PDB file of N, CA, C and O in Angstrom:
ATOM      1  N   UNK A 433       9.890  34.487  -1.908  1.00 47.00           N
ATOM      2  CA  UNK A 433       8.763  34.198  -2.772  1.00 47.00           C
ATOM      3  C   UNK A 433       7.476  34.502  -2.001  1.00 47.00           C
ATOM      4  O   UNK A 433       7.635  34.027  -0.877  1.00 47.00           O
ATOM      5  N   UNK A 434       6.457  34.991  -2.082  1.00 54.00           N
ATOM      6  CA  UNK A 434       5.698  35.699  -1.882  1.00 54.00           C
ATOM      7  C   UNK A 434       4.415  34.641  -1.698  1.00 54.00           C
ATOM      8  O   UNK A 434       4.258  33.806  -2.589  1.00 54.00           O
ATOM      9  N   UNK A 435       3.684  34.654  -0.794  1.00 53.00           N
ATOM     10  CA  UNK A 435       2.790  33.437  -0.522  1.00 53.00           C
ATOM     11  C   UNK A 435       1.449  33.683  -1.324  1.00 53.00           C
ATOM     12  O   UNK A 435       1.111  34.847  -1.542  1.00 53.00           O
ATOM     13  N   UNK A 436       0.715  32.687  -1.748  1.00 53.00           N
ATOM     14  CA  UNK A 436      -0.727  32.797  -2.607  1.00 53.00           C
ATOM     15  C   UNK A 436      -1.406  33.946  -1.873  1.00 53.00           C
ATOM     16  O   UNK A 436      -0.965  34.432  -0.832  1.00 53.00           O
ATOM     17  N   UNK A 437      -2.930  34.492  -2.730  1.00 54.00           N
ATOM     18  CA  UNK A 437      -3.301  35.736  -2.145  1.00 54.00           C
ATOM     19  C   UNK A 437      -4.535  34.684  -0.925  1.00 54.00           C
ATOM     20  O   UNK A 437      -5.022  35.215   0.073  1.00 54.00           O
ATOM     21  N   UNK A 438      -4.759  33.538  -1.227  1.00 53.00           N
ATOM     22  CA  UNK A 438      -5.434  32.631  -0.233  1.00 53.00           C
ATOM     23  C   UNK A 438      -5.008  32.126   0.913  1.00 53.00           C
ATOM     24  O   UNK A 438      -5.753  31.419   1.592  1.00 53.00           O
ATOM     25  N   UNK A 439      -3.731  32.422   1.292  1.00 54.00           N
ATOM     26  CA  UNK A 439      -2.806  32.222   1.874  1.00 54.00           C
ATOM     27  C   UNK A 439      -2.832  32.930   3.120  1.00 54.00           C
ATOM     28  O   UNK A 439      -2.860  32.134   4.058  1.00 54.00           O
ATOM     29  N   UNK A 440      -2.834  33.897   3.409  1.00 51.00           N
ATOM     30  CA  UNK A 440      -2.350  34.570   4.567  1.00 51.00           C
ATOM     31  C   UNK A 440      -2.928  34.480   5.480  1.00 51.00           C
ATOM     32  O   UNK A 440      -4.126  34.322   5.246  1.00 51.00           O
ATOM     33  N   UNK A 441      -2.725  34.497   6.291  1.00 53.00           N
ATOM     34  CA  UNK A 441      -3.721  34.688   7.703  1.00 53.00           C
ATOM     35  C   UNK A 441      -4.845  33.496   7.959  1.00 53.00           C
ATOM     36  O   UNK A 441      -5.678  33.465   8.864  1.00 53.00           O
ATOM     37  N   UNK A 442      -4.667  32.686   7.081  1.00 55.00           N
ATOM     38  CA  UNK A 442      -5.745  31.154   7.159  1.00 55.00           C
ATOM     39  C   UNK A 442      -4.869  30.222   7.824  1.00 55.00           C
ATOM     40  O   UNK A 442      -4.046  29.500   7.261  1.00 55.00           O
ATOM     41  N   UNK A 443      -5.148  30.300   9.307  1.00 56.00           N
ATOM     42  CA  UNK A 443      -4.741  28.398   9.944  1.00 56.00           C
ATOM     43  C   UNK A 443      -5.823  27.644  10.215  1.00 56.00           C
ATOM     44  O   UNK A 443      -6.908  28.099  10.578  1.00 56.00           O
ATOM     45  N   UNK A 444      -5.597  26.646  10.071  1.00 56.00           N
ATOM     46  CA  UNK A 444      -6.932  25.669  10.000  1.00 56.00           C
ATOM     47  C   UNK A 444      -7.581  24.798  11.912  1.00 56.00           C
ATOM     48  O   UNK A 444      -7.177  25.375  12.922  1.00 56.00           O
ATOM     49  N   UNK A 445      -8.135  24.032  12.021  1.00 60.00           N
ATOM     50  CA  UNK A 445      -8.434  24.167  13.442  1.00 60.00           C
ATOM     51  C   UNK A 445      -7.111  24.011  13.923  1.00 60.00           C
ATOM     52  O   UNK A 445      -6.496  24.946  14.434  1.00 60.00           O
ATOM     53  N   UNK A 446      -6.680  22.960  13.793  1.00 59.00           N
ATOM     54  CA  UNK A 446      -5.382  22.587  14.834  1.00 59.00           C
ATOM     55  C   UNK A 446      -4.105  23.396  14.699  1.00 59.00           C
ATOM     56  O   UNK A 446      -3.217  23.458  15.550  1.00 59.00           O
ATOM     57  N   UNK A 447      -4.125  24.053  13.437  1.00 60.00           N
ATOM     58  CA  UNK A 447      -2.774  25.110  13.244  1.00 60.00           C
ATOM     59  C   UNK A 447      -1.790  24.521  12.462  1.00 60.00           C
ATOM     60  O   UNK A 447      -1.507  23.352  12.724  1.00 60.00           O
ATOM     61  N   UNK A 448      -1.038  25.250  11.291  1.00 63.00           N
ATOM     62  CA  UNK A 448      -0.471  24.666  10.741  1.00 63.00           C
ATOM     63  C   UNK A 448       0.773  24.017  11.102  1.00 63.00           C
ATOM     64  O   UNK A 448       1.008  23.313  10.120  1.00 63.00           O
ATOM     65  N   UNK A 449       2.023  23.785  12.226  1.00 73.00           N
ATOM     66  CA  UNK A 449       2.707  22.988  12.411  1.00 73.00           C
ATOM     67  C   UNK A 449       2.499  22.063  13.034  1.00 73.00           C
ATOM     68  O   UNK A 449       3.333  21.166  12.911  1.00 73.00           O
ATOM     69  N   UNK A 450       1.404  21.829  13.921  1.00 75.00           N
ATOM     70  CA  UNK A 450       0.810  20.823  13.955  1.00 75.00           C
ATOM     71  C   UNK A 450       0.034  20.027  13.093  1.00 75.00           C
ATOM     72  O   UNK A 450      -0.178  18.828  13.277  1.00 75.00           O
ATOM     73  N   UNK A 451      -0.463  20.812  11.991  1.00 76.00           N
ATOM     74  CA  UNK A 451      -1.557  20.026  10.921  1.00 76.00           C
ATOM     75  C   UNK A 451       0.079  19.139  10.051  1.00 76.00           C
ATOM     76  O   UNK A 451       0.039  18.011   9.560  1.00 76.00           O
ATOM     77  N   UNK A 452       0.909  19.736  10.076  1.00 80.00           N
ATOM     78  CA  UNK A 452       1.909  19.799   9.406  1.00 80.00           C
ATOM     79  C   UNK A 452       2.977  18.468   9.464  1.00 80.00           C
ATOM     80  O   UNK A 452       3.384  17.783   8.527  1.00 80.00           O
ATOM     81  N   UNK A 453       3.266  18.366  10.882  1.00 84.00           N
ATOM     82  CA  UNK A 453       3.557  17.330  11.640  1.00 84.00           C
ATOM     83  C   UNK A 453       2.948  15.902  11.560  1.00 84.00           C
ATOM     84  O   UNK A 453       3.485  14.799  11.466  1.00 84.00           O
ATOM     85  N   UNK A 454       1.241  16.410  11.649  1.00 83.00           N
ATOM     86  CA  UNK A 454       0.668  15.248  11.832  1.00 83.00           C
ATOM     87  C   UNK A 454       0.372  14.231  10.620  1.00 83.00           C
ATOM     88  O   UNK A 454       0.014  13.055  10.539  1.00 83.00           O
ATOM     89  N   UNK A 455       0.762  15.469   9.535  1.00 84.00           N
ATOM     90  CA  UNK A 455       0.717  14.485   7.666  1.00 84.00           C
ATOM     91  C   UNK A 455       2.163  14.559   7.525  1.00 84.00           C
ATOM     92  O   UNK A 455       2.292  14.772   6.319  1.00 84.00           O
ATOM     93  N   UNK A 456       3.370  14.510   8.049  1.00 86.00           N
ATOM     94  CA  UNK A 456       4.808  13.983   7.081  1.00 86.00           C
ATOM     95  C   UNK A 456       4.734  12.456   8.783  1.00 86.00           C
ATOM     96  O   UNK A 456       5.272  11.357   8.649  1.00 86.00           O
ATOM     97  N   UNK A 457       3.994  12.862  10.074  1.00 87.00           N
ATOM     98  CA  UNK A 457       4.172  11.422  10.579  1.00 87.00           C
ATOM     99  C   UNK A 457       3.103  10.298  10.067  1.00 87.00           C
ATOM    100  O   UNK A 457       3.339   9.090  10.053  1.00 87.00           O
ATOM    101  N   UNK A 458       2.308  10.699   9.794  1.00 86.00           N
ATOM    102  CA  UNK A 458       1.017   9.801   8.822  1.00 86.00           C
ATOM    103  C   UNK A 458       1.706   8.810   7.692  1.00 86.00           C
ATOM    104  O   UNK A 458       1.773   7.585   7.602  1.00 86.00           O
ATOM    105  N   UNK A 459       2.231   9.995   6.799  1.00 88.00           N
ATOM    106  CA  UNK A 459       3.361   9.757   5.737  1.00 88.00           C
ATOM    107  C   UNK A 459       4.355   8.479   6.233  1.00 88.00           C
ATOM    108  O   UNK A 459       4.272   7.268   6.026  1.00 88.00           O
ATOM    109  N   UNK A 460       5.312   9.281   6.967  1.00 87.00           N
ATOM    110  CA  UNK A 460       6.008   7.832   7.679  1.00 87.00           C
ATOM    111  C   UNK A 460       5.538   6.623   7.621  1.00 87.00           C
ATOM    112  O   UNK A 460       6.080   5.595   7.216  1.00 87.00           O
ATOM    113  N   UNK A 461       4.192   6.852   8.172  1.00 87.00           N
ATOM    114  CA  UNK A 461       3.619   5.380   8.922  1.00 87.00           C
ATOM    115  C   UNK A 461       3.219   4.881   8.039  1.00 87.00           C
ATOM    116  O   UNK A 461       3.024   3.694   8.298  1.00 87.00           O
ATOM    117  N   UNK A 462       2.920   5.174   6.886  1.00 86.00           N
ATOM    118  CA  UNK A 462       2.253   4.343   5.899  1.00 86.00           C
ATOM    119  C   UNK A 462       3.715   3.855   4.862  1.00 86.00           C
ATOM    120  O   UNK A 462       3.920   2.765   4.328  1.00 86.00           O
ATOM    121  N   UNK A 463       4.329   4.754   4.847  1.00 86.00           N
ATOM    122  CA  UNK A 463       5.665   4.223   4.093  1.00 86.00           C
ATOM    123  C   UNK A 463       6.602   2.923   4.394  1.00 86.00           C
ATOM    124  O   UNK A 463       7.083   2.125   3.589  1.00 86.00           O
ATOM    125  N   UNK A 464       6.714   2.972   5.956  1.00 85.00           N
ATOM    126  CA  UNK A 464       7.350   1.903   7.131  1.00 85.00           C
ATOM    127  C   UNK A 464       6.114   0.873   6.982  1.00 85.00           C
ATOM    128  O   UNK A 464       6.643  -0.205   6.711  1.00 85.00           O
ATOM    129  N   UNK A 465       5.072   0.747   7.020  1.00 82.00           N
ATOM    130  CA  UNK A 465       4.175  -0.939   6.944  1.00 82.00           C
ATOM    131  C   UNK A 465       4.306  -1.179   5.688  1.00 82.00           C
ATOM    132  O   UNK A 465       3.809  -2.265   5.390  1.00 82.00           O
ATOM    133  N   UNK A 466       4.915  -0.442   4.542  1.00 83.00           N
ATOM    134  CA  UNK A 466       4.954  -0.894   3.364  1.00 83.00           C
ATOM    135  C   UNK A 466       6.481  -1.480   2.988  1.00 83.00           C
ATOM    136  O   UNK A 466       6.652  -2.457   2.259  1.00 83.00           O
ATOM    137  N   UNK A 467       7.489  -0.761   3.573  1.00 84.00           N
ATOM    138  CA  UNK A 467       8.886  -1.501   3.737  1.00 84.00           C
ATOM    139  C   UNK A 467       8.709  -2.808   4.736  1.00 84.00           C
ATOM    140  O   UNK A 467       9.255  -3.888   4.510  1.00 84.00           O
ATOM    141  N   UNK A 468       7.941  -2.566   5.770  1.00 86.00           N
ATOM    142  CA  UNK A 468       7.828  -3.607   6.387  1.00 86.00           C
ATOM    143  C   UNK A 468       7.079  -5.288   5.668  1.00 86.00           C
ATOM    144  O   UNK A 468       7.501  -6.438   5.547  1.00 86.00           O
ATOM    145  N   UNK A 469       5.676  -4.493   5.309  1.00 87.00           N
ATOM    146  CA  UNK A 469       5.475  -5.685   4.186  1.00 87.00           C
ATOM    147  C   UNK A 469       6.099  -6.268   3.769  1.00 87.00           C
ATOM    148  O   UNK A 469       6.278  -7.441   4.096  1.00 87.00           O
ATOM    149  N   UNK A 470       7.029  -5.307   2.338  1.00 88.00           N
ATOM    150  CA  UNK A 470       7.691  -6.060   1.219  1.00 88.00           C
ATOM    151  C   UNK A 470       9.122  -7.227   2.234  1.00 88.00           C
ATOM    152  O   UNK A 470       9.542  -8.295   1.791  1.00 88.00           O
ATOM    153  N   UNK A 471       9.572  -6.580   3.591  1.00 87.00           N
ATOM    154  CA  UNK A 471      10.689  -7.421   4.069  1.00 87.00           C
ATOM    155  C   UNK A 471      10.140  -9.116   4.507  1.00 87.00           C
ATOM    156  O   UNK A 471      10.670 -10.207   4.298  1.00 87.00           O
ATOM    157  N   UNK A 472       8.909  -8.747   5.162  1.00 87.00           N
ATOM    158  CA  UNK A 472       8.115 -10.262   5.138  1.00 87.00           C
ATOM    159  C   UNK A 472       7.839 -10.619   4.428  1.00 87.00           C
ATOM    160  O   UNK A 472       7.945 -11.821   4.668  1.00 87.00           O
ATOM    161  N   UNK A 473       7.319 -10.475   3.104  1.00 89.00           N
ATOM    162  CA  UNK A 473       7.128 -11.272   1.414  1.00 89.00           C
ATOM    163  C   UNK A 473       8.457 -11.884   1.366  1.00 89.00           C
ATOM    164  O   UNK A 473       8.597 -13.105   1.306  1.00 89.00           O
ATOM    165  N   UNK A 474       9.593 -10.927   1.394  1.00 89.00           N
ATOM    166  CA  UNK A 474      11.050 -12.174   1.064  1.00 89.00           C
ATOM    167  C   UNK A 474      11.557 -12.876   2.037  1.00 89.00           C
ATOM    168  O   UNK A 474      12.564 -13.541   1.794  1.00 89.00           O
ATOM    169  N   UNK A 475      10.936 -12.893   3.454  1.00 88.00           N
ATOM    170  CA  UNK A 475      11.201 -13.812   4.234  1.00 88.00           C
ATOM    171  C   UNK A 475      10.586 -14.668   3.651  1.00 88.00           C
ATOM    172  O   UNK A 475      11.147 -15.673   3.216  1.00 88.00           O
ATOM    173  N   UNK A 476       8.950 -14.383   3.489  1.00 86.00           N
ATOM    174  CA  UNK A 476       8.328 -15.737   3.183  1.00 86.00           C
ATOM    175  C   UNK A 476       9.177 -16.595   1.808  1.00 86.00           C
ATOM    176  O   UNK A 476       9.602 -17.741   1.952  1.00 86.00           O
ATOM    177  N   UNK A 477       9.256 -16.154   1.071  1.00 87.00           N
ATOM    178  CA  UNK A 477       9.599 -16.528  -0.174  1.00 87.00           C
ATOM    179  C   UNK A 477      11.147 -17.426   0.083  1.00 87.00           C
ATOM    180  O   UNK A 477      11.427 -18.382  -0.641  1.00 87.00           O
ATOM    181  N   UNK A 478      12.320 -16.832   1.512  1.00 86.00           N
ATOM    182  CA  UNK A 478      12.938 -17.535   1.431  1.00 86.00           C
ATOM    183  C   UNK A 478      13.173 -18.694   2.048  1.00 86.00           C
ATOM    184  O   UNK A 478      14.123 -19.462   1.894  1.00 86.00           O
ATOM    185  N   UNK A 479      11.665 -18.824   3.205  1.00 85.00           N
ATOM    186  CA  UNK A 479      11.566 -19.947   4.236  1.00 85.00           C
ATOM    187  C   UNK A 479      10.626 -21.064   2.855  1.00 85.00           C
ATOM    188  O   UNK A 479      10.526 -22.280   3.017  1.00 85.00           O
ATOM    189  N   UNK A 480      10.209 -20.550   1.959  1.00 81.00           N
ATOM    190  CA  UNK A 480       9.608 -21.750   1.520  1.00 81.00           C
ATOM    191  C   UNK A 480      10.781 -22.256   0.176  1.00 81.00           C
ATOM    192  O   UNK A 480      10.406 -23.167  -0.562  1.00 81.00           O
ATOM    193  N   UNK A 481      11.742 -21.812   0.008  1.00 74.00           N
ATOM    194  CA  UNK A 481      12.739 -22.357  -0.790  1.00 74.00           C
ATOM    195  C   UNK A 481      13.515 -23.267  -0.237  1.00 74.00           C
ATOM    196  O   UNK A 481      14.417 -23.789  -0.892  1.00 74.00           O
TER     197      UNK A 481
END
């Protein structure tokens, strides 16, 4: 499949597998304090039962 005509030859400062890297580990990190959250809400919920 053939890449956009905006596409080619544009890397941005840091380069794209690094730009690349640094938003699916961003991603992670915000996904994991949010599993993490919701696991302390049902602790709480089961220390006060």
């Amino acid at each position: 499949m053939p890449m956009g005509i905006g596409r080619v030859g544009r890397v941005g400062m840091i380069g794209a597998p690094v730009a690349r890297t640094a938003a699916v580990v961003g991603t992670a990190k915000v996904v994991s304090n949010g599993v993490d959250r919701r696991q302390d809400r049902r602790e709480d919920r089961r220390d006060r039962r």
